[in-house]
Short mmCIF file of C-alpha atoms in Angstrom, two decimals:
data_model
loop_
_atom_site.label_atom_id
_atom_site.label_comp_id
_atom_site.label_asym_id
_atom_site.label_seq_id
_atom_site.Cartn_x
_atom_site.Cartn_y
_atom_site.Cartn_z
CA UNK A 32 77.83 45.37 26.58
CA UNK A 33 80.96 45.04 28.76
CA UNK A 34 82.90 47.65 26.83
CA UNK A 35 80.32 50.28 27.57
CA UNK A 36 80.50 49.78 31.33
CA UNK A 37 82.86 52.06 33.16
CA UNK A 38 85.62 50.43 35.28
CA UNK A 39 85.07 50.11 38.98
CA UNK A 40 86.29 53.13 40.92
CA UNK A 41 89.30 51.29 42.42
CA UNK A 42 90.68 50.54 38.92
CA UNK A 43 92.15 52.90 36.38
CA UNK A 44 90.83 52.79 32.83
CA UNK A 45 93.96 50.86 31.60
CA UNK A 46 93.62 48.33 34.48
CA UNK A 47 90.04 47.82 33.47
CA UNK A 48 91.04 47.16 29.88
CA UNK A 49 93.82 44.72 30.94
CA UNK A 50 91.81 42.82 33.47
CA UNK A 51 91.28 39.08 32.87
CA UNK A 52 88.06 38.82 34.92
CA UNK A 53 85.77 39.48 32.00
CA UNK A 54 86.93 36.44 29.99
CA UNK A 55 87.36 38.41 26.80
CA UNK A 56 90.90 37.17 26.25
CA UNK A 57 91.31 34.25 23.90
CA UNK A 58 93.48 31.23 24.37
CA UNK A 59 97.32 31.60 24.62
CA UNK A 60 97.96 29.93 21.25
CA UNK A 61 96.01 32.71 19.56
CA UNK A 62 98.15 35.26 21.39
CA UNK A 63 95.07 36.45 23.32
CA UNK A 64 92.88 36.91 20.26
CA UNK A 65 89.39 35.41 20.46
CA UNK A 66 89.99 33.22 17.39
CA UNK A 67 92.48 32.50 14.64
CA UNK A 68 90.70 34.69 12.06
CA UNK A 69 91.18 37.86 14.27
CA UNK A 70 94.78 37.03 14.74
CA UNK A 71 95.45 36.63 10.94
CA UNK A 72 93.55 39.81 10.08
CA UNK A 73 95.60 41.79 12.61
CA UNK A 74 98.89 40.25 11.34
CA UNK A 75 97.97 41.31 7.77
CA UNK A 76 97.07 44.80 9.02
CA UNK A 77 100.34 45.05 10.92
CA UNK A 78 102.32 43.89 7.77
CA UNK A 79 100.57 46.57 5.64
CA UNK A 80 101.33 49.19 8.28
CA UNK A 81 105.01 48.17 8.37
CA UNK A 82 105.11 48.35 4.55
CA UNK A 83 103.62 51.82 4.52
CA UNK A 84 106.01 53.06 7.26
CA UNK A 85 108.97 51.62 5.33
CA UNK A 86 107.76 53.18 2.12
CA UNK A 87 107.34 56.60 3.72
CA UNK A 88 110.76 56.52 5.35
CA UNK A 89 112.51 55.25 2.29
CA UNK A 90 110.87 57.69 -0.07
CA UNK A 91 112.01 60.65 2.02
CA UNK A 92 115.51 59.31 2.59
CA UNK A 93 115.06 58.83 6.34
CA UNK A 94 115.56 55.04 6.06
CA UNK A 95 118.97 55.48 4.45
CA UNK A 96 120.04 58.25 6.87
CA UNK A 97 118.83 56.98 10.21
CA UNK A 98 117.56 53.40 10.14
CA UNK A 99 120.02 51.70 7.80
CA UNK A 100 123.17 52.68 9.78
CA UNK A 101 121.63 51.37 12.98
CA UNK A 102 120.89 48.00 11.26
CA UNK A 103 124.43 47.84 9.94
CA UNK A 104 125.82 48.73 13.41
CA UNK A 105 123.84 45.89 14.93
CA UNK A 106 124.84 43.59 12.10
CA UNK A 107 128.49 44.32 12.78
CA UNK A 108 128.30 43.96 16.51
CA UNK A 109 130.33 41.32 18.28
CA UNK A 110 127.36 39.51 19.72
CA UNK A 111 125.76 39.24 16.27
CA UNK A 112 129.02 38.04 14.69
CA UNK A 113 129.48 35.39 17.40
CA UNK A 114 126.00 34.09 16.62
CA UNK A 115 126.78 34.00 12.87
CA UNK A 116 130.05 32.21 13.59
CA UNK A 117 128.16 29.57 15.62
CA UNK A 118 125.69 29.13 12.85
CA UNK A 119 128.52 28.77 10.28
CA UNK A 120 130.08 26.09 12.41
CA UNK A 121 126.72 24.42 12.73
CA UNK A 122 126.17 24.24 8.99
CA UNK A 123 129.79 23.42 8.20
CA UNK A 124 130.95 26.76 6.78
CA UNK A 125 134.41 27.49 8.16
CA UNK A 126 134.90 31.18 7.26
CA UNK A 127 133.32 34.11 5.51
CA UNK A 128 135.49 33.37 2.41
CA UNK A 129 133.84 29.86 2.24
CA UNK A 130 130.49 31.53 2.57
CA UNK A 131 131.20 33.97 -0.29
CA UNK A 132 132.36 31.09 -2.47
CA UNK A 133 129.16 29.22 -1.73
CA UNK A 134 127.20 32.23 -2.82
CA UNK A 135 129.27 32.42 -5.99
CA UNK A 136 128.48 28.83 -6.84
CA UNK A 137 124.77 29.57 -6.55
#
């Protein structure tokens, strides 16, 4: 099997894994996976891993202490607020007060 063969002496192990010569990479629309099923299974596994990591950090208070302030800082950044302002203009919401009144109506 190709995985059992050692890489050529002029390549490092990582270069051997990342080489495109063996044709093991799938098409670009599967993000390099050989088929859609492998892509979906890996996405589900990554979602479960993210859920477990969040659960671990949240249960010990690390999420509230370290991650949440960074998310709030990024959310309050000027670049982010400019993007929100452009989206509000795109959807016809003129200010944050209008947005809060729309939320109250719902």
